[in-house]
mmCIF file of C-alpha atoms in Angstrom:
data_model
loop_
_atom_site.group_PDB
_atom_site.id
_atom_site.type_symbol
_atom_site.label_atom_id
_atom_site.label_comp_id
_atom_site.label_asym_id
_atom_site.label_seq_id
_atom_site.Cartn_x
_atom_site.Cartn_y
_atom_site.Cartn_z
ATOM 1 C CA LEU A 103 0.000 0.000 0.000
ATOM 2 C CA ALA A 104 2.787 2.432 0.927
ATOM 3 C CA ARG A 105 4.637 1.745 -2.328
ATOM 4 C CA HIS A 106 1.443 2.184 -4.342
ATOM 5 C CA ILE A 107 0.634 5.598 -2.851
ATOM 6 C CA ALA A 108 4.241 6.778 -3.033
ATOM 7 C CA SER A 109 4.476 5.725 -6.686
ATOM 8 C CA GLN A 110 1.527 7.963 -7.526
ATOM 9 C CA GLY A 111 3.344 11.059 -6.288
ATOM 10 C CA ALA A 112 1.587 14.271 -5.305
ATOM 11 C CA HIS A 113 0.190 14.703 -8.826
ATOM 12 C CA GLY A 114 -0.930 11.105 -9.117
ATOM 13 C CA LEU A 115 -3.070 11.259 -6.000
ATOM 14 C CA THR A 116 -5.329 13.779 -7.671
ATOM 15 C CA GLY A 117 -4.712 12.557 -11.186
ATOM 16 C CA SER A 118 -6.598 9.962 -13.201
ATOM 17 C CA GLY A 119 -6.934 7.524 -10.324
ATOM 18 C CA PHE A 120 -8.153 9.854 -7.594
ATOM 19 C CA ALA A 121 -9.568 13.085 -9.015
ATOM 20 C CA ARG A 122 -13.237 13.975 -9.068
ATOM 21 C CA PRO A 123 -14.545 13.569 -12.632
ATOM 22 C CA ALA A 124 -15.795 16.562 -14.563
ATOM 23 C CA PRO A 125 -19.574 16.727 -15.019
ATOM 24 C CA GLY A 126 -20.532 14.296 -17.719
ATOM 25 C CA GLY A 127 -17.102 12.664 -17.661
ATOM 26 C CA ASN A 128 -16.409 8.956 -17.796
ATOM 27 C CA GLY A 129 -14.419 8.779 -14.557
ATOM 28 C CA PRO A 130 -15.543 7.018 -11.382
ATOM 29 C CA ALA A 131 -18.595 8.325 -9.558
ATOM 30 C CA TRP A 132 -17.370 9.712 -6.243
ATOM 31 C CA SER A 133 -19.656 9.747 -3.253
ATOM 32 C CA PRO A 134 -20.007 12.987 -1.208
ATOM 33 C CA GLU A 135 -17.959 11.378 1.579
ATOM 34 C CA GLU A 136 -15.149 10.540 -0.833
ATOM 35 C CA GLN A 137 -15.212 14.058 -2.266
ATOM 36 C CA ARG A 138 -14.857 15.511 1.238
ATOM 37 C CA ALA A 139 -11.923 13.175 1.868
ATOM 38 C CA LEU A 140 -10.051 14.647 -1.115
ATOM 39 C CA ALA A 141 -10.226 18.215 0.222
ATOM 40 C CA PRO A 142 -7.420 17.839 2.825
ATOM 41 C CA LEU A 143 -5.221 16.193 0.188
ATOM 42 C CA GLU A 144 -5.743 19.051 -2.254
ATOM 43 C CA ARG A 145 -5.009 21.660 0.419
ATOM 44 C CA ALA A 146 -1.833 19.826 1.398
ATOM 45 C CA MET A 147 -0.586 19.699 -2.192
ATOM 46 C CA LEU A 148 -1.305 23.391 -2.743
ATOM 47 C CA LEU A 149 0.789 24.059 0.338
ATOM 48 C CA GLN A 150 3.544 21.836 -1.058
ATOM 49 C CA GLY A 151 3.549 23.958 -4.213
ATOM 50 C CA GLU A 152 3.986 27.146 -2.189
ATOM 51 C CA ILE A 153 6.850 25.603 -0.217
ATOM 52 C CA LEU A 154 8.547 24.410 -3.416
ATOM 53 C CA ARG A 155 8.381 27.916 -4.936
ATOM 54 C CA ARG A 156 10.336 29.146 -1.920
ATOM 55 C CA GLY A 157 13.072 26.630 -2.677
ATOM 56 C CA TRP A 158 12.301 24.201 0.146
ATOM 57 C CA THR A 159 11.479 20.516 -0.053
ATOM 58 C CA SER A 160 8.572 18.878 1.724
ATOM 59 C CA HIS A 161 6.683 15.616 1.823
ATOM 60 C CA LEU A 162 3.215 14.391 2.702
ATOM 61 C CA VAL A 163 2.410 12.685 6.002
ATOM 62 C CA LEU A 164 -0.810 10.647 6.045
ATOM 63 C CA SER A 165 -2.565 9.466 9.184
ATOM 64 C CA ASN A 166 -6.021 8.835 10.596
ATOM 65 C CA ARG A 167 -7.747 10.409 13.580
ATOM 66 C CA ARG A 168 -10.257 7.557 13.653
ATOM 67 C CA SER A 169 -9.893 3.803 13.201
ATOM 68 C CA LEU A 170 -8.789 2.773 9.726
ATOM 69 C CA PRO A 171 -11.745 1.738 7.539
ATOM 70 C CA ALA A 172 -11.800 -1.499 5.599
ATOM 71 C CA LEU A 173 -9.267 -1.743 2.790
ATOM 72 C CA THR A 174 -10.691 -0.413 -0.485
ATOM 73 C CA LEU A 175 -9.446 -0.094 -4.041
ATOM 74 C CA ARG A 176 -8.838 3.616 -3.420
ATOM 75 C CA PRO A 177 -5.976 3.724 -0.881
ATOM 76 C CA ALA A 178 -6.139 7.517 -0.410
ATOM 77 C CA PHE A 179 -9.372 7.108 1.537
ATOM 78 C CA LEU A 180 -7.697 5.018 4.214
ATOM 79 C CA PHE A 181 -6.541 8.360 5.655
ATOM 80 C CA ASP A 182 -8.541 11.323 6.912
ATOM 81 C CA THR A 183 -5.537 13.516 7.784
ATOM 82 C CA VAL A 184 -2.967 14.755 5.261
ATOM 83 C CA MET A 185 -0.120 16.912 6.549
ATOM 84 C CA VAL A 186 2.971 18.517 5.077
ATOM 85 C CA GLU A 187 6.366 18.170 6.737
ATOM 86 C CA VAL A 188 9.287 20.498 5.979
ATOM 87 C CA PRO A 189 12.393 18.651 7.230
ATOM 88 C CA GLN A 190 14.747 21.626 6.763
ATOM 89 C CA ALA A 191 12.655 23.785 9.101
ATOM 90 C CA ARG A 192 11.588 20.921 11.417
ATOM 91 C CA LEU A 193 7.956 21.957 10.940
ATOM 92 C CA LEU A 194 4.751 19.974 10.447
ATOM 93 C CA ARG A 195 1.699 21.702 8.976
ATOM 94 C CA ASP A 196 -1.831 20.281 9.212
ATOM 95 C CA PRO A 197 -3.878 22.359 6.726
ATOM 96 C CA SER A 198 -7.212 20.862 7.800
ATOM 97 C CA ARG A 199 -6.745 22.103 11.393
ATOM 98 C CA GLN A 200 -4.609 25.149 10.547
ATOM 99 C CA LEU A 201 -1.935 23.753 12.855
ATOM 100 C CA LEU A 202 1.744 24.598 12.558
ATOM 101 C CA LEU A 203 3.834 22.464 14.902
ATOM 102 C CA ASP A 204 7.497 22.069 15.616
ATOM 103 C CA SER A 205 8.506 18.531 14.703
ATOM 104 C CA ASP A 206 9.338 17.905 18.379
ATOM 105 C CA VAL A 207 5.820 18.876 19.570
ATOM 106 C CA PRO A 208 3.276 16.023 19.465
ATOM 107 C CA HIS A 209 0.208 16.492 17.289
ATOM 108 C CA PRO A 210 -2.786 17.134 19.622
ATOM 109 C CA ASP A 211 -5.001 14.586 17.811
ATOM 110 C CA LEU A 212 -2.539 11.927 16.711
ATOM 111 C CA GLY A 213 -0.383 11.032 19.702
ATOM 112 C CA GLY A 214 0.664 7.378 19.506
ATOM 113 C CA LYS A 215 -0.966 6.843 16.106
ATOM 114 C CA PRO A 216 0.878 5.563 13.023
ATOM 115 C CA ALA A 217 1.620 7.752 10.022
ATOM 116 C CA LEU A 218 2.725 7.033 6.473
ATOM 117 C CA VAL A 219 5.516 9.417 5.430
ATOM 118 C CA LEU A 220 5.911 9.832 1.670
ATOM 119 C CA ALA A 221 9.553 10.919 1.731
ATOM 120 C CA ALA A 222 11.709 11.367 -1.377
ATOM 121 C CA SER A 223 13.849 8.397 -0.305
ATOM 122 C CA GLY A 224 10.769 6.199 -0.194
ATOM 123 C CA PRO A 225 7.742 5.630 2.025
ATOM 124 C CA GLU A 226 8.223 4.906 5.691
ATOM 125 C CA LEU A 227 6.003 4.237 8.665
ATOM 126 C CA ARG A 228 6.327 6.420 11.730
ATOM 127 C CA ALA A 229 4.492 6.676 15.040
ATOM 128 C CA PHE A 230 3.594 10.084 16.415
ATOM 129 C CA ARG A 231 5.090 10.659 19.834
ATOM 130 C CA MET A 232 2.672 10.172 22.690
ATOM 131 C CA LEU A 233 1.502 13.285 24.459
ATOM 132 C CA ARG A 234 2.443 13.829 28.095
ATOM 133 C CA PRO A 235 0.644 16.191 30.497
ATOM 134 C CA ALA A 236 3.493 18.717 30.121
ATOM 135 C CA ASP A 237 2.825 18.814 26.352
ATOM 136 C CA GLN A 238 -0.617 20.342 26.959
ATOM 137 C CA HIS A 239 -0.277 22.689 29.910
ATOM 138 C CA VAL A 240 -3.018 25.251 30.580
ATOM 139 C CA VAL A 241 -2.693 27.842 33.368
ATOM 140 C CA VAL A 242 -5.551 30.220 34.193
ATOM 141 C CA ARG A 243 -5.007 33.136 36.582
ATOM 142 C CA ALA A 244 -8.017 35.242 37.543
ATOM 143 C CA ASP A 245 -8.576 38.246 39.789
ATOM 144 C CA LEU A 246 -12.216 38.824 40.793
ATOM 145 C CA SER A 247 -13.935 41.589 42.787
ATOM 146 C CA LEU A 248 -17.380 40.883 44.236
ATOM 147 C CA ASP A 249 -19.881 43.593 45.299
ATOM 148 C CA ASN A 250 -22.822 43.369 47.737
ATOM 149 C CA HIS A 251 -25.216 42.474 44.905
ATOM 150 C CA GLY A 252 -23.158 39.491 43.805
ATOM 151 C CA THR A 253 -21.852 41.158 40.657
ATOM 152 C CA ILE A 254 -18.344 40.040 39.729
ATOM 153 C CA LYS A 255 -15.891 42.260 37.900
ATOM 154 C CA GLY A 256 -12.613 40.734 36.947
ATOM 155 C CA HIS A 257 -9.952 39.808 34.489
ATOM 156 C CA SER A 258 -8.205 36.560 33.664
ATOM 157 C CA ARG A 259 -5.153 35.385 31.793
ATOM 158 C CA THR A 260 -5.218 31.996 30.090
ATOM 159 C CA GLU A 261 -1.814 30.649 29.110
ATOM 160 C CA VAL A 262 -1.635 27.553 26.928
ATOM 161 C CA ARG A 263 1.636 25.799 26.198
ATOM 162 C CA GLY A 264 2.483 23.112 23.692
ATOM 163 C CA ALA A 265 0.039 21.056 21.680
ATOM 164 C CA ALA A 266 -3.081 22.729 23.167
ATOM 165 C CA ARG A 267 -2.053 26.141 21.856
ATOM 166 C CA PRO A 268 -3.935 25.943 18.496
ATOM 167 C CA ILE A 269 -7.208 25.222 20.337
ATOM 168 C CA LEU A 270 -7.034 28.543 22.190
ATOM 169 C CA ALA A 271 -5.846 30.361 19.053
ATOM 170 C CA ASN A 272 -8.822 29.110 17.017
ATOM 171 C CA LEU A 273 -11.302 30.045 19.778
ATOM 172 C CA THR A 274 -9.971 33.563 20.281
ATOM 173 C CA GLN A 275 -9.957 34.139 16.532
ATOM 174 C CA ARG A 276 -13.637 33.154 16.352
ATOM 175 C CA LEU A 277 -14.495 35.292 19.393
ATOM 176 C CA GLY A 278 -12.816 38.274 17.745
ATOM 177 C CA GLN A 279 -14.512 37.835 14.365
ATOM 178 C CA GLN A 280 -18.102 36.876 15.242
ATOM 179 C CA ASN A 281 -20.264 39.484 16.985
ATOM 180 C CA ASP A 282 -22.393 37.057 19.010
ATOM 181 C CA ALA A 283 -19.665 34.471 19.725
ATOM 182 C CA MET A 284 -18.787 35.878 23.160
ATOM 183 C CA GLN A 285 -22.421 35.964 24.321
ATOM 184 C CA ASP A 286 -22.827 32.406 23.068
ATOM 185 C CA LEU A 287 -19.765 31.380 25.106
ATOM 186 C CA LEU A 288 -21.234 32.956 28.266
ATOM 187 C CA ARG A 289 -24.635 31.371 27.653
ATOM 188 C CA ARG A 290 -23.186 27.875 27.206
ATOM 189 C CA GLN A 291 -21.346 28.256 30.523
ATOM 190 C CA GLY A 292 -24.486 29.432 32.342
ATOM 191 C CA LEU A 293 -23.162 32.973 32.838
ATOM 192 C CA VAL A 294 -24.955 36.302 32.416
ATOM 193 C CA GLY A 295 -22.996 39.458 31.700
ATOM 194 C CA THR A 296 -20.422 40.826 29.299
ATOM 195 C CA ALA A 297 -16.844 39.944 28.389
ATOM 196 C CA ARG A 298 -14.270 41.176 25.940
ATOM 197 C CA LEU A 299 -10.896 39.950 24.805
ATOM 198 C CA GLY A 300 -7.844 41.845 25.986
ATOM 199 C CA PRO A 301 -4.323 41.677 24.587
ATOM 200 C CA SER A 302 -2.674 38.393 23.658
ATOM 201 C CA GLU A 303 0.957 37.362 23.970
ATOM 202 C CA GLN A 304 2.766 34.515 22.273
ATOM 203 C CA ASP A 305 6.154 32.960 21.749
ATOM 204 C CA ASP A 306 7.402 29.813 20.036
ATOM 205 C CA ASN A 307 5.577 27.444 22.382
ATOM 206 C CA SER A 308 2.904 29.345 24.320
ATOM 207 C CA LEU A 309 -0.068 31.638 23.829
ATOM 208 C CA SER A 310 -1.599 33.871 26.509
ATOM 209 C CA GLN A 311 -4.986 35.551 26.204
ATOM 210 C CA HIS A 312 -6.351 38.224 28.560
ATOM 211 C CA LEU A 313 -10.084 38.524 29.187
ATOM 212 C CA GLU A 314 -12.069 41.238 31.008
ATOM 213 C CA PHE A 315 -15.596 40.515 32.206
ATOM 214 C CA ARG A 316 -18.555 41.577 34.323
ATOM 215 C CA LEU A 317 -20.901 38.819 35.503
ATOM 216 C CA GLU A 318 -24.354 39.508 36.930
ATOM 217 C CA ASN A 319 -25.738 37.396 39.747
ATOM 218 C CA ARG A 320 -29.388 36.396 39.244
ATOM 219 C CA MET A 321 -29.538 34.319 42.450
ATOM 220 C CA ARG A 322 -30.824 35.973 45.623
ATOM 221 C CA GLY A 323 -31.460 34.970 49.233
ATOM 222 C CA SER A 324 -32.217 36.459 52.643
ATOM 223 C CA VAL A 325 -29.398 34.806 54.549
ATOM 224 C CA ARG A 326 -26.957 33.798 51.839
ATOM 225 C CA MET A 327 -26.218 34.583 48.210
ATOM 226 C CA PRO A 328 -24.775 31.901 45.910
ATOM 227 C CA ILE A 329 -21.884 33.311 43.887
ATOM 228 C CA HIS A 330 -19.930 31.934 40.953
ATOM 229 C CA ALA A 331 -16.365 30.902 41.836
ATOM 230 C CA GLY A 332 -15.164 29.371 38.581
ATOM 231 C CA GLY A 333 -12.722 32.134 37.700
ATOM 232 C CA GLY A 334 -14.942 33.811 35.111
ATOM 233 C CA PRO A 335 -15.633 32.716 31.532
ATOM 234 C CA ARG A 336 -13.453 29.770 30.566
ATOM 235 C CA LEU A 337 -11.549 29.920 27.301
ATOM 236 C CA TYR A 338 -10.350 26.330 27.700
ATOM 237 C CA ARG A 339 -12.597 23.625 29.144
ATOM 238 C CA ALA A 340 -11.221 20.423 27.649
ATOM 239 C CA PRO A 341 -11.107 17.618 28.645
ATOM 240 C CA LEU A 342 -14.176 17.822 30.901
ATOM 241 C CA SER A 343 -16.322 19.108 28.037
ATOM 242 C CA HIS A 344 -16.279 15.703 26.306
ATOM 243 C CA LEU A 345 -15.283 13.200 28.997
ATOM 244 C CA LEU A 346 -18.004 14.103 31.505
ATOM 245 C CA PRO A 347 -20.869 13.796 28.978
ATOM 246 C CA ALA A 348 -19.537 10.385 27.896
ATOM 247 C CA LEU A 349 -19.388 9.275 31.531
ATOM 248 C CA GLN A 350 -22.846 10.597 32.394
ATOM 249 C CA ALA A 351 -24.417 9.040 29.300
ATOM 250 C CA GLY A 352 -22.874 5.643 30.031
ATOM 251 C CA SER A 353 -21.454 5.542 26.510
ATOM 252 C CA GLU A 354 -19.509 2.443 25.465
ATOM 253 C CA VAL A 355 -17.740 4.323 22.650
ATOM 254 C CA ALA A 356 -14.095 5.355 23.054
ATOM 255 C CA VAL A 357 -13.542 9.112 23.041
ATOM 256 C CA THR A 358 -10.548 11.367 22.521
ATOM 257 C CA CYS A 359 -8.672 11.457 25.814
ATOM 258 C CA GLN A 360 -5.427 13.381 25.709
ATOM 259 C CA PRO A 361 -2.838 13.870 28.447
ATOM 260 C CA MET A 362 -2.961 17.375 29.834
ATOM 261 C CA ARG A 363 -2.393 19.525 32.915
ATOM 262 C CA LEU A 364 -4.924 22.256 33.757
ATOM 263 C CA GLU A 365 -4.248 24.719 36.591
ATOM 264 C CA GLN A 366 -6.349 27.546 38.050
ATOM 265 C CA ASP A 367 -5.159 30.281 40.416
ATOM 266 C CA ILE A 368 -7.996 32.575 41.509
ATOM 267 C CA VAL A 369 -8.091 35.522 43.894
ATOM 268 C CA MET A 370 -11.593 36.670 44.903
ATOM 269 C CA HIS A 371 -11.997 39.986 46.743
ATOM 270 C CA LEU A 372 -15.123 39.928 48.933
ATOM 271 C CA PRO A 373 -17.111 43.080 49.800
ATOM 272 C CA ASP A 374 -16.132 44.881 52.991
ATOM 273 C CA ARG A 375 -17.672 43.434 56.150
ATOM 274 C CA ARG A 376 -18.915 40.402 54.248
ATOM 275 C CA SER A 377 -17.790 36.818 54.695
ATOM 276 C CA LEU A 378 -18.548 33.374 53.338
ATOM 277 C CA LEU A 379 -20.949 31.059 55.116
ATOM 278 C CA ASP A 380 -18.556 28.214 54.541
ATOM 279 C CA VAL A 381 -15.215 27.645 52.877
ATOM 280 C CA PRO A 382 -15.069 24.468 50.770
ATOM 281 C CA PRO A 383 -12.769 21.736 52.047
ATOM 282 C CA ASP A 384 -9.571 20.971 50.197
ATOM 283 C CA LEU A 385 -9.786 18.112 47.712
ATOM 284 C CA HIS A 386 -7.285 15.440 46.726
ATOM 285 C CA VAL A 387 -8.732 12.761 44.449
ATOM 286 C CA GLU A 388 -6.716 10.190 42.528
ATOM 287 C CA ALA A 389 -7.881 7.516 40.112
ATOM 288 C CA ALA A 390 -6.519 5.602 37.131
ATOM 289 C CA HIS A 391 -4.193 7.868 35.120
ATOM 290 C CA SER A 392 -5.690 10.992 36.709
ATOM 291 C CA ARG A 393 -5.721 13.245 39.773
ATOM 292 C CA TYR A 394 -7.457 16.394 40.991
ATOM 293 C CA LEU A 395 -6.369 18.830 43.703
ATOM 294 C CA ALA A 396 -8.163 21.897 45.092
ATOM 295 C CA ILE A 397 -7.084 24.261 47.855
ATOM 296 C CA TYR A 398 -9.236 27.044 49.381
ATOM 297 C CA ARG A 399 -7.786 29.678 51.716
ATOM 298 C CA LEU A 400 -9.766 32.597 53.217
ATOM 299 C CA GLU A 401 -7.680 35.486 54.547
ATOM 300 C CA SER A 402 -9.753 38.454 55.766
ATOM 301 C CA THR A 403 -11.823 39.455 52.699
ATOM 302 C CA HIS A 404 -9.660 37.573 50.187
ATOM 303 C CA LEU A 405 -10.372 34.037 49.042
ATOM 304 C CA TYR A 406 -7.514 32.197 47.327
ATOM 305 C CA ILE A 407 -8.393 29.188 45.159
ATOM 306 C CA ARG A 408 -5.946 26.807 43.514
ATOM 307 C CA ARG A 409 -7.080 23.886 41.351
ATOM 308 C CA LEU A 410 -5.110 21.273 39.437
ATOM 309 C CA LEU A 411 -6.452 18.625 37.055
ATOM 310 C CA GLU A 412 -3.997 16.186 35.485
ATOM 311 C CA LEU A 413 -4.807 13.393 33.043
ATOM 312 C CA ASP A 414 -2.222 10.944 31.725
ATOM 313 C CA PRO A 415 -4.054 8.211 29.763
ATOM 314 C CA PRO A 416 -1.949 5.536 28.056
ATOM 315 C CA GLY A 417 -3.279 6.219 24.549
ATOM 316 C CA ALA A 418 -4.800 8.839 22.267
ATOM 317 C CA THR A 419 -8.320 7.624 23.072
ATOM 318 C CA CYS A 420 -10.004 6.352 26.219
ATOM 319 C CA PRO A 421 -12.265 3.295 26.051
ATOM 320 C CA ALA A 422 -15.417 3.323 28.148
ATOM 321 C CA GLY A 423 -13.809 1.145 30.824
ATOM 322 C CA LEU A 424 -10.965 3.589 31.391
ATOM 323 C CA ILE A 425 -13.378 6.530 31.579
ATOM 324 C CA ARG A 426 -15.287 4.693 34.313
ATOM 325 C CA GLU A 427 -12.021 4.113 36.197
ATOM 326 C CA MET A 428 -11.292 7.854 35.976
ATOM 327 C CA ALA A 429 -14.835 8.727 37.135
ATOM 328 C CA PRO A 430 -13.915 9.836 40.709
ATOM 329 C CA VAL A 431 -11.513 12.462 39.352
ATOM 330 C CA LEU A 432 -13.781 13.579 36.501
ATOM 331 C CA ARG A 433 -16.797 14.002 38.771
ATOM 332 C CA ALA A 434 -14.836 15.799 41.488
ATOM 333 C CA ALA A 435 -13.300 18.224 38.993
ATOM 334 C CA GLY A 436 -16.594 18.824 37.182
ATOM 335 C CA LEU A 437 -18.413 19.676 40.419
ATOM 336 C CA ASP A 438 -15.614 21.774 41.876
ATOM 337 C CA PHE A 439 -14.966 23.887 38.776
ATOM 338 C CA ASP A 440 -18.648 24.929 38.815
ATOM 339 C CA ARG A 441 -18.965 25.075 42.619
ATOM 340 C CA PRO A 442 -21.046 28.022 43.912
ATOM 341 C CA LEU A 443 -19.952 29.726 47.123
ATOM 342 C CA ASN A 444 -22.359 31.322 49.596
ATOM 343 C CA LEU A 445 -21.874 34.933 50.632
ATOM 344 C CA ARG A 446 -23.300 35.743 54.082
ATOM 345 C CA LEU A 447 -25.947 38.492 53.883
ATOM 346 C CA SER A 448 -27.216 38.756 57.466
ATOM 347 C CA PRO A 449 -24.897 39.828 60.315
#
């Protein structure tokens, strides 16, 4: 199979054997699914042409985010991911995800999966390096001020390092381009208020995004007032956003389950002469390939919150059995990230 694809070359893969036929032509009738599968290949070869015009060499790297389908007579459709590697620059570009990665940084979707490299010296099989928690490190620092009505004004800084960086970059780009995207983000997180993106900072391996926000509190009480203590709108919620629903639904289907480390450092300034009814206990939960820590410290009118979620699964996907083994950590983190605190109203 490798020799067959390599022998076609970049032109051959969209030539007589693989191209979509012109209307009324005599070529094979491609299904809509097959036509969609060609799009990443065409984008990758256009990129190869641009690289060649700059005097650099490159080659295609084919892999599959999902399980390989049954062998067909059209080998190109065994792969749903077509990337371009530039060995001279040690860069790997995934046009379908708009990812540009250093060759030493694991691909966020393909850790541990095989790839077919169509190098000039001949085809070769390669395995993408497995992700480790340090490869996807997210740190959120938030400073919140709470008034007597429960309104929260604050700002946060989300720093993403390594393979998770493109996820934050794509989200912030969408938030900056679409007028209602920020309100949709707040609504999906159960928040009411306003938020706007601040400045961003980036280097070769990290991206930081500032966010300013004002959150209204619609919950009232005579003795206590529930307040949101999640650190404001979250710009990065994975992996809870897909693992918790799979756990709660009792799904038997394996889901994407990448190693990562997510940290939160929050400072909440309480109103003068106000206190909390109760301070949550510290948490330390460990389960298979996972752990969750939370520390709460109240000093005068300042509440300090530190949270740490770390996942280190053995593969790029988690079968249902592994998700159930990780359930204590997933449930504890899911509840604690959205934990409301109670502000004392009466003396």
